[in-house]
mmCIF file of C-alpha atoms in Angstrom:
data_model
loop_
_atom_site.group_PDB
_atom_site.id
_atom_site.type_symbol
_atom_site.label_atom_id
_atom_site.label_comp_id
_atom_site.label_asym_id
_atom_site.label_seq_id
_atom_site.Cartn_x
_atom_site.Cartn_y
_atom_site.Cartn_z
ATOM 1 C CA UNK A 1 -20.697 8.358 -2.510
ATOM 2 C CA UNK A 2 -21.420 6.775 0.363
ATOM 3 C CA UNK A 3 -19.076 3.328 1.704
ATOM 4 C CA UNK A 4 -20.818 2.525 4.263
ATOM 5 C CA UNK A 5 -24.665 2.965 5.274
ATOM 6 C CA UNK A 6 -25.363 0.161 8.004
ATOM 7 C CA UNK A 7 -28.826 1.719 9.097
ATOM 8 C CA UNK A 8 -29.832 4.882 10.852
ATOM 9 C CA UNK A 9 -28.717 8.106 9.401
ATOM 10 C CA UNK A 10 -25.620 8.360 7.133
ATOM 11 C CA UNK A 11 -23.378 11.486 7.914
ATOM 12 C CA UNK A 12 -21.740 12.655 4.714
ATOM 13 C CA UNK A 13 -18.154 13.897 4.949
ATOM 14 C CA UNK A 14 -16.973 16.168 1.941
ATOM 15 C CA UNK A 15 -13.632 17.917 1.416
ATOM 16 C CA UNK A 16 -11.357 15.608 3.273
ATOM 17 C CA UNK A 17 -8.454 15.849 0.598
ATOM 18 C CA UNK A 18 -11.421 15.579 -2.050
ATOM 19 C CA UNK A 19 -12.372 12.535 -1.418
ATOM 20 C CA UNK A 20 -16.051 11.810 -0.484
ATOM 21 C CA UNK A 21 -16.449 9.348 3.089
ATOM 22 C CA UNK A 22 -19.440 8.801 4.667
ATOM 23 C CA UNK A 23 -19.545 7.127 8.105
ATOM 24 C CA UNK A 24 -23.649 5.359 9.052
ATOM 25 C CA UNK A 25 -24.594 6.605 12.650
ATOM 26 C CA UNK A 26 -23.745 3.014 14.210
ATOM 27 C CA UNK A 27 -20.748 1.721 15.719
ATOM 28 C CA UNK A 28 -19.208 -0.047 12.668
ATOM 29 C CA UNK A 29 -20.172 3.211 10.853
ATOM 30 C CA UNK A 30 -17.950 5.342 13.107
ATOM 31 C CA UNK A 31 -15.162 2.906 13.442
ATOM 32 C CA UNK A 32 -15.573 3.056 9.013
ATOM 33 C CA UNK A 33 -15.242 7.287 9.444
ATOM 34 C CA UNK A 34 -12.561 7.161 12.178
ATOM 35 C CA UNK A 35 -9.879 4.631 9.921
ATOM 36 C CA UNK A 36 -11.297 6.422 6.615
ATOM 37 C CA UNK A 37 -10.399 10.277 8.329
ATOM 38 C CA UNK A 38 -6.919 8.799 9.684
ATOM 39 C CA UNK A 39 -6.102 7.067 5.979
ATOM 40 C CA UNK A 40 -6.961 10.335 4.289
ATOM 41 C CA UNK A 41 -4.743 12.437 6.655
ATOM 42 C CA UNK A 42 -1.856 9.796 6.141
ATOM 43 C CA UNK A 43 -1.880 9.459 1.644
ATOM 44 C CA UNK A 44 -0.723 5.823 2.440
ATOM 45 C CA UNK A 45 -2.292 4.061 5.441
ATOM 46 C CA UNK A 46 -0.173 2.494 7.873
ATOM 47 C CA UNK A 47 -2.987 0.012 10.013
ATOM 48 C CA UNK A 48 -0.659 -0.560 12.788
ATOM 49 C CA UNK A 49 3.606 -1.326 12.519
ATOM 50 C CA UNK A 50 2.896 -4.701 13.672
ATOM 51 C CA UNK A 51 0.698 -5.637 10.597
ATOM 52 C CA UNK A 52 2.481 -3.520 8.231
ATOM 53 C CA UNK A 53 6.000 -5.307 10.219
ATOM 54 C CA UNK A 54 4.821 -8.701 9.831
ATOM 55 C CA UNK A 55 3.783 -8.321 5.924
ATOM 56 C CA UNK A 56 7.029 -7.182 5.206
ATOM 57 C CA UNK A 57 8.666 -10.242 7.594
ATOM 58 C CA UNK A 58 6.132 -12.710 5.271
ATOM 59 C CA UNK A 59 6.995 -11.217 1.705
ATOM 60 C CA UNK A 60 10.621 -11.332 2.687
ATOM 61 C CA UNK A 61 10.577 -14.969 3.827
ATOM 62 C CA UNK A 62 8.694 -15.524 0.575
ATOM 63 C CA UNK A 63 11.509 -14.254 -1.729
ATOM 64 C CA UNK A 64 14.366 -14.948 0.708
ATOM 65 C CA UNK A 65 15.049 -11.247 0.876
ATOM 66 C CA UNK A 66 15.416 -9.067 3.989
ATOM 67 C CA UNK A 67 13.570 -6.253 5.352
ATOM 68 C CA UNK A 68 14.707 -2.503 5.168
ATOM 69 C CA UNK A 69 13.345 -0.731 8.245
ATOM 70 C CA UNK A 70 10.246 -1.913 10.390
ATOM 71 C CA UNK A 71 6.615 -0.646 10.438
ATOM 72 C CA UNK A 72 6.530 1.146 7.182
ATOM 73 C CA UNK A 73 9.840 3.244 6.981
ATOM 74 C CA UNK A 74 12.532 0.928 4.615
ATOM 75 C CA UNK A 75 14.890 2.316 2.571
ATOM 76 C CA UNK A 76 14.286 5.776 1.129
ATOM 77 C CA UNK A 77 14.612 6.040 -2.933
ATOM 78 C CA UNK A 78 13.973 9.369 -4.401
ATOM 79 C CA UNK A 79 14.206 10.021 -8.436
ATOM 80 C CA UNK A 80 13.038 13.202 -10.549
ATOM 81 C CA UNK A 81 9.147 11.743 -9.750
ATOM 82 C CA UNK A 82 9.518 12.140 -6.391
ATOM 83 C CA UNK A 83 10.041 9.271 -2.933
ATOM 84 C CA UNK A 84 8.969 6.506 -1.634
ATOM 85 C CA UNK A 85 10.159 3.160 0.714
ATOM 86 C CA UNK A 86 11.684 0.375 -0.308
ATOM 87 C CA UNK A 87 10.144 -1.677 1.839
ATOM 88 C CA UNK A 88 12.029 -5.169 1.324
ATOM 89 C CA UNK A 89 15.027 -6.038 -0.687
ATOM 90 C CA UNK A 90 14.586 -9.074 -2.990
ATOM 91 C CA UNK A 91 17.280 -11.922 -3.186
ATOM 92 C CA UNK A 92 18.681 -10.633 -5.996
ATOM 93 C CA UNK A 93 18.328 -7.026 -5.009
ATOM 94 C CA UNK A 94 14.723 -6.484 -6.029
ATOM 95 C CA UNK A 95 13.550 -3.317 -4.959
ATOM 96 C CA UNK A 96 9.749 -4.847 -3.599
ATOM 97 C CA UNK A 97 6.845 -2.585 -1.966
ATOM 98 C CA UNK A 98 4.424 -4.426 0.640
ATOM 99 C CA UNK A 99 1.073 -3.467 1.193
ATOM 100 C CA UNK A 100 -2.495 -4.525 1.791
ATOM 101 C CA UNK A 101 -6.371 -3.726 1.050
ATOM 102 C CA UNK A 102 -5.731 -0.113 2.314
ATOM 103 C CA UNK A 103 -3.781 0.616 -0.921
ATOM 104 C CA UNK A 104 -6.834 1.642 -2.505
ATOM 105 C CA UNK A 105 -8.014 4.119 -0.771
ATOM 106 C CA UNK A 106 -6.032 6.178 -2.739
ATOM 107 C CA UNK A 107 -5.081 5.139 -6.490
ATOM 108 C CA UNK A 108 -3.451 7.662 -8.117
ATOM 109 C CA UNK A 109 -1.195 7.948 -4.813
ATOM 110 C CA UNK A 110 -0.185 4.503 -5.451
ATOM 111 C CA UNK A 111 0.676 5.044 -8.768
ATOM 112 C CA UNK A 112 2.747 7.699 -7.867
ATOM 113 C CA UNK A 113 4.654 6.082 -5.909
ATOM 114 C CA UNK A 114 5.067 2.549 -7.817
ATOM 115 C CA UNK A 115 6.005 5.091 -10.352
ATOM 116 C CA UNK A 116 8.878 6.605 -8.490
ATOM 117 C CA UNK A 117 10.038 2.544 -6.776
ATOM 118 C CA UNK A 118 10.266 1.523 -10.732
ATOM 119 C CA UNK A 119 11.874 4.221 -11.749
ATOM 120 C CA UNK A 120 14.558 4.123 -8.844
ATOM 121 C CA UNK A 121 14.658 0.258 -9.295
ATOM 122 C CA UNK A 122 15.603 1.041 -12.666
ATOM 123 C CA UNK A 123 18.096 3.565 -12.485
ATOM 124 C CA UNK A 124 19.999 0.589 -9.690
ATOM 125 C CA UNK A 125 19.779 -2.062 -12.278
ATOM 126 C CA UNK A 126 16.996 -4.413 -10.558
ATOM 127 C CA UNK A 127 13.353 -5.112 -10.807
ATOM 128 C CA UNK A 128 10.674 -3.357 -8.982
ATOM 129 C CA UNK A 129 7.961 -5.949 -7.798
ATOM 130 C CA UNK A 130 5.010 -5.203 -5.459
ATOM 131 C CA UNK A 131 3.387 -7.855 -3.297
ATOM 132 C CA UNK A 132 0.030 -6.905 -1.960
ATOM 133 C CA UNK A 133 -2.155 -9.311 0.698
ATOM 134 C CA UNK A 134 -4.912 -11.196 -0.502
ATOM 135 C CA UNK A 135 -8.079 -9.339 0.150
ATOM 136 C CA UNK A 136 -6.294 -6.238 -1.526
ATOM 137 C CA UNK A 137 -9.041 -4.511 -3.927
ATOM 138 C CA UNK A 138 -8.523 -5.406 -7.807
ATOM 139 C CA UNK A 139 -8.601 -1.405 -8.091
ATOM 140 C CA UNK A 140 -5.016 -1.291 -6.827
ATOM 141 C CA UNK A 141 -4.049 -4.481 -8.136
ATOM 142 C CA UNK A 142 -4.977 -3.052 -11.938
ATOM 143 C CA UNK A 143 -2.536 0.188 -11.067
ATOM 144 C CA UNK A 144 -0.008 -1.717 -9.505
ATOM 145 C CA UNK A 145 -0.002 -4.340 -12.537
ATOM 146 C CA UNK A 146 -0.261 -1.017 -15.030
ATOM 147 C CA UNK A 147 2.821 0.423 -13.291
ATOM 148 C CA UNK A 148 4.975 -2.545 -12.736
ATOM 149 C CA UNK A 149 3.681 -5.175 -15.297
ATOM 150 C CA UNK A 150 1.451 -7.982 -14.729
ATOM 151 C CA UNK A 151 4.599 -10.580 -14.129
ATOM 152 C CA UNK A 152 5.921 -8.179 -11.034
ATOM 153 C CA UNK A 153 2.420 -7.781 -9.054
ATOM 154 C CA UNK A 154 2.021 -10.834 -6.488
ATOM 155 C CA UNK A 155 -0.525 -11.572 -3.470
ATOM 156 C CA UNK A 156 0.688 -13.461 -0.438
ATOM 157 C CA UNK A 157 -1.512 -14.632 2.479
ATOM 158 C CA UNK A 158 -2.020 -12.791 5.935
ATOM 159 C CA UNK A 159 0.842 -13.137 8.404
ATOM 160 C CA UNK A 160 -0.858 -15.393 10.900
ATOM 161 C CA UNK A 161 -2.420 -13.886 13.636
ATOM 162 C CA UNK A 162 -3.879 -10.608 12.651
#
């Protein structure tokens, strides 16, 4: 399936991890394939540290936690379903991931890992909440909310100046 097709003649991409991209042969088209061929290569997208920095900065002023590691690398948790990043520790020592719209691009990847920050939130005796920006597809949302509970899913605006 195609995700974008601005005009001109769409050039279909197959077998990138299984997934299906398709880039339009016009500028926005190609900037589309370029991201969508560097998020495939990378399971979870990073857009840039700054972005990625300055979510984490905004969710942790939100809950009046602190940040664990900058542009995408927090704390490490690993349990019997595998690792992920702690990305900022809650007030009360919530484990909580940050993230944005480019969550989706890969569902069951961020299942997976929601899986594993619940579990290892469990096993330490706190919650496991996800904040994602506004904007973020209801795709992810509905996995995030399926993994962590409706009540531990929250949106927060975009840090100023990106």
């Amino acid at each position: 399936p195609a995700l974008a097709e601005a005009g001109g003649a769409g050039v279909l991409l197959r077998n990138l991890f299984g997934l299906g991209l398709a880039a339009a042969s016009t500028p926005a088209g190609q900037t589309l394939l370029n991201e969508s061929a560097e998020a495939v290569s990378n399971p979870l997208p990073t857009l840039s540290p700054s972005l990625g920095y300055a979510r984490e900065l905004a969710v942790a002023e939100l809950v009046g936690g602190k940040v664990l590691g900058a542009g995408g690398r927090g704390m490490e948790v690993i349990t019997r379903y595998g690792r992920t990043d702690v990305d900022v520790l809650g007030k009360a020592g919530e484990y909580i991931a940050v993230g944005g719209p480019g969550k989706a691009i890969n569902l069951s990847h961020l299942g997976g890992k929601l899986k594993v920050l619940k579990t290892a939130a469990a096993e330490a005796g706190v919650k496991a909440i996800a904040y994602f920006e506004e904007g973020t597809p209801e795709s992810a949302l509905k996995v995030a909310r399926r993994q962590l509970g409706s009540e531990n899913v929250h949106l927060f605006e975009r840090p100023k100046g990106f």
